[in-house]
mmCIF file of C-alpha atoms in Angstrom:
data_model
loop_
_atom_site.group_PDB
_atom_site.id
_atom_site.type_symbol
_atom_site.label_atom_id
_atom_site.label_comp_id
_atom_site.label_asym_id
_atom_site.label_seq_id
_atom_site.Cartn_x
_atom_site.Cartn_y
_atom_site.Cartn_z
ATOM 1 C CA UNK A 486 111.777 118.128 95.599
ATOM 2 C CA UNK A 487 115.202 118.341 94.127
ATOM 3 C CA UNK A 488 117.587 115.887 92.057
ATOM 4 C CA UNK A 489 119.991 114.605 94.737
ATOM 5 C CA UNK A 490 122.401 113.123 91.563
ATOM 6 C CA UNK A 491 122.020 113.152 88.370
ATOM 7 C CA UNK A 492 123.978 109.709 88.132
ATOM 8 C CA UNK A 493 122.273 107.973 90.894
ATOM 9 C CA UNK A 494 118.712 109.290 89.895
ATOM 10 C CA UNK A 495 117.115 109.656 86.741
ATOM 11 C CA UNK A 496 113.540 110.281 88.013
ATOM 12 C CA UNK A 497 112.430 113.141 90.306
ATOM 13 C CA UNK A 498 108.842 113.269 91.347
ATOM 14 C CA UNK A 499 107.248 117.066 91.421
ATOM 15 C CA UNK A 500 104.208 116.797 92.364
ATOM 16 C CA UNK A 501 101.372 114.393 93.597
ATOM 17 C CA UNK A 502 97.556 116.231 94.212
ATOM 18 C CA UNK A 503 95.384 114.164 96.007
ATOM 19 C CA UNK A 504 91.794 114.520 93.867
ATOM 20 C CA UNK A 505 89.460 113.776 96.743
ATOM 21 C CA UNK A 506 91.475 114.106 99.835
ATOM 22 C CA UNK A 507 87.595 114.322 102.046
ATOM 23 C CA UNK A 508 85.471 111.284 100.381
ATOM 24 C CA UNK A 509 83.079 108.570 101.451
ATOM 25 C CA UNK A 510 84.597 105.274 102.601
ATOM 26 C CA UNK A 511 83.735 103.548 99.180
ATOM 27 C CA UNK A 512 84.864 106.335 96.834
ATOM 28 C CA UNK A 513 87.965 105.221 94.993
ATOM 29 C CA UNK A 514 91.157 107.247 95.407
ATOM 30 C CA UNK A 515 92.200 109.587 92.710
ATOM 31 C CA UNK A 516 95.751 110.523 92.343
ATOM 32 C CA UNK A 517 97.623 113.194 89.807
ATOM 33 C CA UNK A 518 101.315 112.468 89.693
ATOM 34 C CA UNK A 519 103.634 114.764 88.183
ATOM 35 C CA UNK A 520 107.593 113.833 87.433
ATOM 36 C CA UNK A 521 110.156 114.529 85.579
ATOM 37 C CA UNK A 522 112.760 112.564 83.784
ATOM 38 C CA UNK A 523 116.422 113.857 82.523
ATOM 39 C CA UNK A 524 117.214 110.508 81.016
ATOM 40 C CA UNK A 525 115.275 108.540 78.749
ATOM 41 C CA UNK A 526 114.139 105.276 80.298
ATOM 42 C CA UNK A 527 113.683 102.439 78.106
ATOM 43 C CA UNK A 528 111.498 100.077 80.509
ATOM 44 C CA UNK A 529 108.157 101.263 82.253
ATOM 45 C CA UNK A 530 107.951 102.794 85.621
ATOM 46 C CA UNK A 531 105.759 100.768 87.908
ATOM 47 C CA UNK A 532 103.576 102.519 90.318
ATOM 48 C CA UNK A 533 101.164 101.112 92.765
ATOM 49 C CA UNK A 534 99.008 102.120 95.856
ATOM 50 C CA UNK A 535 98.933 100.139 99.207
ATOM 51 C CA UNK A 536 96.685 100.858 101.643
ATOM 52 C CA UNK A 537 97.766 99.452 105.691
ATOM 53 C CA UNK A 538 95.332 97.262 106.906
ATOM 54 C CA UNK A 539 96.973 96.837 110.666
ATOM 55 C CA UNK A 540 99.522 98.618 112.436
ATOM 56 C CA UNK A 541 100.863 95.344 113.741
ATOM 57 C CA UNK A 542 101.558 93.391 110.444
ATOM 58 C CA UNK A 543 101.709 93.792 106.841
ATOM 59 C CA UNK A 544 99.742 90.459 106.223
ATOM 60 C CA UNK A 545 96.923 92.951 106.161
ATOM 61 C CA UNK A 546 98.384 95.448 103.718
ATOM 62 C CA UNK A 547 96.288 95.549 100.191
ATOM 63 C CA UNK A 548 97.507 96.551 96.866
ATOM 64 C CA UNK A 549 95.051 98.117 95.642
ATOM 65 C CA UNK A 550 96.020 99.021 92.266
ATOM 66 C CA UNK A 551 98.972 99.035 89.942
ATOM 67 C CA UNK A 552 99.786 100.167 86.705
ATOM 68 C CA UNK A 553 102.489 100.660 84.175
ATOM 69 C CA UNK A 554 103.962 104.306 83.039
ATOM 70 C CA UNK A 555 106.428 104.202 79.653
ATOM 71 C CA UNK A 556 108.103 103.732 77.728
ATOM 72 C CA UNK A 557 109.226 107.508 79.897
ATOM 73 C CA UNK A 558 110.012 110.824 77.491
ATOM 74 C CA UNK A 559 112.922 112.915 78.373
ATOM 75 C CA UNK A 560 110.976 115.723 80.637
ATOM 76 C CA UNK A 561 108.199 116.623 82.593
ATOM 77 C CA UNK A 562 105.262 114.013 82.799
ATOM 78 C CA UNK A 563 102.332 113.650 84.655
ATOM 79 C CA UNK A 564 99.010 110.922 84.830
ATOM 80 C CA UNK A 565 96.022 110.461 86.604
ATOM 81 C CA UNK A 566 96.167 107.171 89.400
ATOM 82 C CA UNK A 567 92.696 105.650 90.297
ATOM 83 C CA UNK A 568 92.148 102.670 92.733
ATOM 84 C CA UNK A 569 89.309 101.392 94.569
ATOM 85 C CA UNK A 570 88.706 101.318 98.221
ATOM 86 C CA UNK A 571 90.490 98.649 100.122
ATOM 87 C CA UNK A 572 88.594 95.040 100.577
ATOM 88 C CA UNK A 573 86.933 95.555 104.173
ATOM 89 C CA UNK A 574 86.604 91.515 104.735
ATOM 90 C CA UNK A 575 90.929 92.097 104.487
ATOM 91 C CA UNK A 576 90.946 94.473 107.617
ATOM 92 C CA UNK A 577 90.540 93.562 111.114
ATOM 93 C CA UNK A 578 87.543 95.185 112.483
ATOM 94 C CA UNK A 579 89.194 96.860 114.831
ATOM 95 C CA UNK A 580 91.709 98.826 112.893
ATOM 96 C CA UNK A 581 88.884 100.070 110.255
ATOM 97 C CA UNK A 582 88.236 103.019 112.517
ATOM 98 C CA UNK A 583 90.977 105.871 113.386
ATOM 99 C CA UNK A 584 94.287 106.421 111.595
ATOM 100 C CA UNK A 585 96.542 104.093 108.984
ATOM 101 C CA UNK A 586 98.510 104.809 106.414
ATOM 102 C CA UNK A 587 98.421 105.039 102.349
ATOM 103 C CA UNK A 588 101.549 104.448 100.331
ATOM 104 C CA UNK A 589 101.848 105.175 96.474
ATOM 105 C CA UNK A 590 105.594 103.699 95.260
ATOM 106 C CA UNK A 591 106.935 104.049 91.856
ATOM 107 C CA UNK A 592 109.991 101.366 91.012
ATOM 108 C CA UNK A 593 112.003 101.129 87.894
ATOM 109 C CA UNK A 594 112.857 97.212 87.033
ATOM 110 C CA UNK A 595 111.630 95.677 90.517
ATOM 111 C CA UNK A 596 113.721 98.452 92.466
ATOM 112 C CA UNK A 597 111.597 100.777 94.609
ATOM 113 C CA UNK A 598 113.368 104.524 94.233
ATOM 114 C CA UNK A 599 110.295 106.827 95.360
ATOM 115 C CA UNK A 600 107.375 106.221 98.165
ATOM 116 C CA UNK A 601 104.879 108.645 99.377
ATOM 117 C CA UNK A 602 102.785 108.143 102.737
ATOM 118 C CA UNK A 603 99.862 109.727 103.664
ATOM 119 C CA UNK A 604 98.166 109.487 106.841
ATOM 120 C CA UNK A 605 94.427 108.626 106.487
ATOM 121 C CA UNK A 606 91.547 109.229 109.368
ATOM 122 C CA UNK A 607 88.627 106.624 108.971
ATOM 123 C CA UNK A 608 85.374 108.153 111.081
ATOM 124 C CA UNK A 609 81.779 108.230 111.267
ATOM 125 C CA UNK A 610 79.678 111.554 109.573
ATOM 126 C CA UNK A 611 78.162 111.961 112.515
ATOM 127 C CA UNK A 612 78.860 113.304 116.761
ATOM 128 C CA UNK A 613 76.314 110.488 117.654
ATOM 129 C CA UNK A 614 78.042 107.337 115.446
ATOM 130 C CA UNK A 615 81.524 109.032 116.772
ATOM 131 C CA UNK A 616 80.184 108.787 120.897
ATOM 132 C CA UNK A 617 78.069 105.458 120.244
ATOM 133 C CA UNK A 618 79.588 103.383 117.196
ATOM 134 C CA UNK A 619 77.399 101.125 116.666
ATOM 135 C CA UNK A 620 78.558 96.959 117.035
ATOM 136 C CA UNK A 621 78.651 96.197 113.412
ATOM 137 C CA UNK A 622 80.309 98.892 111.275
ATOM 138 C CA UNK A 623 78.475 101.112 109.238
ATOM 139 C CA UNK A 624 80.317 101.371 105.883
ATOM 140 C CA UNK A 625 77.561 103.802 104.107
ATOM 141 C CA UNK A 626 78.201 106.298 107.185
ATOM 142 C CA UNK A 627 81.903 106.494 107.138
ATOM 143 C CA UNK A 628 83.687 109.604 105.616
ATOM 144 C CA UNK A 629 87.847 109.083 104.849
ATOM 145 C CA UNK A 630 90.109 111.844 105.159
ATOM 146 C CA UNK A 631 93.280 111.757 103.697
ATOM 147 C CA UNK A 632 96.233 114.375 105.518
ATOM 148 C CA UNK A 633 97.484 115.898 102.519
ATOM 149 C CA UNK A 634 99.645 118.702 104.023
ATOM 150 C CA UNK A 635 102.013 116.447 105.873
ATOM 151 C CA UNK A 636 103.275 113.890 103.309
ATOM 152 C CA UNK A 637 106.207 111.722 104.058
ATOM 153 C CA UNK A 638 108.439 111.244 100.552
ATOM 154 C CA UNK A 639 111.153 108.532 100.284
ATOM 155 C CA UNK A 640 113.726 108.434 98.094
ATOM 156 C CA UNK A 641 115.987 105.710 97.694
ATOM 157 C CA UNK A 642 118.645 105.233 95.319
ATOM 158 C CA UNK A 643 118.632 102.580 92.708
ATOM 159 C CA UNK A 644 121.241 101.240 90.123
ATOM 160 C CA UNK A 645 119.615 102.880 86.870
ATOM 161 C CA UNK A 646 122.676 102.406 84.838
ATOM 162 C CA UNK A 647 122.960 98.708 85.342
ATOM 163 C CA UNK A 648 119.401 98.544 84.937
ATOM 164 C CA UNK A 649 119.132 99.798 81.470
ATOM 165 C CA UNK A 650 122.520 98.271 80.409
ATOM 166 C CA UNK A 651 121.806 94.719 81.223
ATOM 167 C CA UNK A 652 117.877 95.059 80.040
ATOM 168 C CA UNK A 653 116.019 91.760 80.491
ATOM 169 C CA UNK A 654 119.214 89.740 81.697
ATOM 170 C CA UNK A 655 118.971 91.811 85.379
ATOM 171 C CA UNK A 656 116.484 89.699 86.619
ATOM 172 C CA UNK A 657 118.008 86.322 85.483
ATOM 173 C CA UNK A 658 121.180 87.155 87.339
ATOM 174 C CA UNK A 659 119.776 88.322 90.721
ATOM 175 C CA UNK A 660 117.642 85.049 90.467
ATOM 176 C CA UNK A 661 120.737 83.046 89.837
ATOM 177 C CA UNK A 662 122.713 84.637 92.748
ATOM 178 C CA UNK A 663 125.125 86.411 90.061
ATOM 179 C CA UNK A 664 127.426 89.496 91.816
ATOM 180 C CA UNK A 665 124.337 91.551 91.851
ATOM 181 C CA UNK A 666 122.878 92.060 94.955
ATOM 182 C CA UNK A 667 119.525 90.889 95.259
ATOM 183 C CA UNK A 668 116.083 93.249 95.019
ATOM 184 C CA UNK A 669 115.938 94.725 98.987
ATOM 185 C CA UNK A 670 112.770 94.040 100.892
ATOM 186 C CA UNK A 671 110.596 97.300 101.311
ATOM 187 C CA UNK A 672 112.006 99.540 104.072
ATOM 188 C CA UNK A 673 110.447 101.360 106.839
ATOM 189 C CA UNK A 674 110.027 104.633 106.976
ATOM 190 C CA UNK A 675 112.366 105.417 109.420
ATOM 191 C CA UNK A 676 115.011 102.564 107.311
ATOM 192 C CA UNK A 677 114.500 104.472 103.793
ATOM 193 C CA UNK A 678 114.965 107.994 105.969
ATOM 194 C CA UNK A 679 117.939 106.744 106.741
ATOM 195 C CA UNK A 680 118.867 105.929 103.332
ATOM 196 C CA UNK A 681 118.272 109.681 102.450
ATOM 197 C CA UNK A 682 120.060 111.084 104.919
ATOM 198 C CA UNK A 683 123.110 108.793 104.512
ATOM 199 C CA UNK A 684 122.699 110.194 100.458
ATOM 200 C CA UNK A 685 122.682 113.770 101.811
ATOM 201 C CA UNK A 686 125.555 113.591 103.842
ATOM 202 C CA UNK A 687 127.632 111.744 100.829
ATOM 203 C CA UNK A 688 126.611 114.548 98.536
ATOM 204 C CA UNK A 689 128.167 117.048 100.799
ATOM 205 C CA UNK A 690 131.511 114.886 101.244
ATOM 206 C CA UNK A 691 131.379 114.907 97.651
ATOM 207 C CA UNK A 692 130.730 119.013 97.262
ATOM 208 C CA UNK A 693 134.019 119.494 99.577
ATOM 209 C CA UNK A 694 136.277 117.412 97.756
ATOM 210 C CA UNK A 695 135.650 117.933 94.043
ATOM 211 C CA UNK A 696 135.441 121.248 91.669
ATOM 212 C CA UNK A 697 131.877 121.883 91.317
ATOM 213 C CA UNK A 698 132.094 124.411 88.355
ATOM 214 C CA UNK A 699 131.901 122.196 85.783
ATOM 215 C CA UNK A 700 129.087 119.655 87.436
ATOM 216 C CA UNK A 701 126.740 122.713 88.084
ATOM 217 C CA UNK A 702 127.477 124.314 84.377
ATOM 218 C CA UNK A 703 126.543 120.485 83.080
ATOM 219 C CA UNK A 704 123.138 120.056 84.976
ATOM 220 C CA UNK A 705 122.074 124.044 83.788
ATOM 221 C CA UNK A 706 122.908 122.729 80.371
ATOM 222 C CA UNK A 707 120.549 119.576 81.042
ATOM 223 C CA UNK A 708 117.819 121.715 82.466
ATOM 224 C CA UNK A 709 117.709 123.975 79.626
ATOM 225 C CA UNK A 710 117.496 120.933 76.936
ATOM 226 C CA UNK A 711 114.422 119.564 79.292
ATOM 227 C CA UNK A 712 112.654 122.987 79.011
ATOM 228 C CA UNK A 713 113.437 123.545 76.269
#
C-alpha cells in the first residue's frame, strides 16, 4: 500500500491481520492494524468497525466499536482492535444468513481518509441446518467467516494541513458555514474508488509536468529518518 502524496497524506496503513477470520457467531472480532506515519499528528486518529445489517439501507448498520489512537509518533505503529458481535435484535432476520459486509475506517478530525471492507459469510456448522434451517435462528450453531484475501481498501484524501493548523477552531467553522467545506457524508465504495482513481490520474499529470529529482531525493531522505 503506497503513499500516494506526501502533502495530501500523512497516514499510510500497512497492514491489517484479521485474528479470527473462521469464529462462532458470538465471538468478538479481533483486529491488528499496522500504519505508518511520516508526520507527527497532534490529534488522535479515530478508528471504528461497522458491521452492515441490510443490503438495502444503512438504518441497519451497527457501530460496533470505536476507539481513539494518539497522540501518533513519527513512524511505524500498530494496535490490537476488539469489538463484539453485532446486536442480532438490530438485523432483519432475513439478512442474518449469507453474505454482508464489515468496514473498519480510521478518520483524522471527523474526516474519513482510510476504509477497509471485508466480505463476511454467516452459515450454519452443519449440511443438515444449511438444507433445513430451522424457523427461528439458531445463534449457538452459526459459524462467521470473514474473506480475508479479497479486501477492498479506500483511500480518500483529507485536508491534514488545515486540520492541524486550525486545531480545535475546524469544527467551529464548518458548523458556522465558514469557507470550509463541510465534513462529506460516507461514500460508497464505488464513490471513494472513484476518488482514488481521480488521485491516481492527478499524480501522473503531476509526474509529466514537474522535475521529479528533487521530490523523489526528499521522500528517500524522509524514509530513512522513519527507519531510522
Amino acid at each position: 500500500m503506497s503513499i500516494i502524496s506526501i502533502s495530501r497524506l500523512l497516514h499510510t496503513l500497512r497492514d491489517v491481520q484479521v485474528g479470527n477470520p473462521i469464529a462462532r457467531w458470538s465471538d468478538p472480532f479481533k483486529f491488528t492494524v499496522t500504519f505508518e506515519c511520516i508526520s507527527h499528528l497532534p490529534e488522535d486518529l479515530e478508528w471504528k468497525l461497522i458491521y452492515v445489517g441490510s443490503s438495502s439501507s444503512v438504518n441497519f448498520d451497527q457501530e460496533l466499536d470505536s476507539c481513539l489512537v494518539g497522540p501518533v509518533p513519527v513512524g511505524v505503529n500498530s494496535f490490537t482492535f476488539e469489538a463484539d458481535p453485532p446486536s442480532v435484535d438490530k438485523i432483519p432476520k432475513e439478512e442474518i444468513l449469507g453474505v454482508t459486509v464489515l468496514l473498519l475506517t480510521a478518520s483524522y478530525r471527523d474526516q474519513e481518509f482510510v476504509r477497509v471492507g471485508y466480505y463476511v459469510h454467516n452459515e450454519y456448522d452443519s449440511d443438515e441446518l444449511r438444507e433445513n434451517p430451522p424457523e427461528n435462528i439458531a445463534f449457538d450453531k452459526l459459524n462467521r467467516s470473514i474473506l480475508v484475501e479479497k479486501p477492498r481498501v479506500t483511500r480518500v484524501a483529507i485536508d491534514w494541513y488545515a486540520a492541524m493548523k486550525l486545531g480545535t477552531e475546524t469544527k467551529g467553522a464548518v458548523a458556522n458555514g465558514s469557507q470550509l467545506p463541510p465534513v462529506p457524508a460516507p461514500a460508497t465504495f464505488e464513490e471513494l474508488n472513484d476518488v482514488a482513481l481521480q488521485e491516481k490520474e492527478e499524480k501522473k499529470t503531476e509526474e509529466k509536468t514537474s522535475p521529479k529529482k528533487e521530490v523523489n531525493d526528499g521522500k528517500e531522505n524522509k524514509s530513512a529518518e522513519i527507519q531510522a
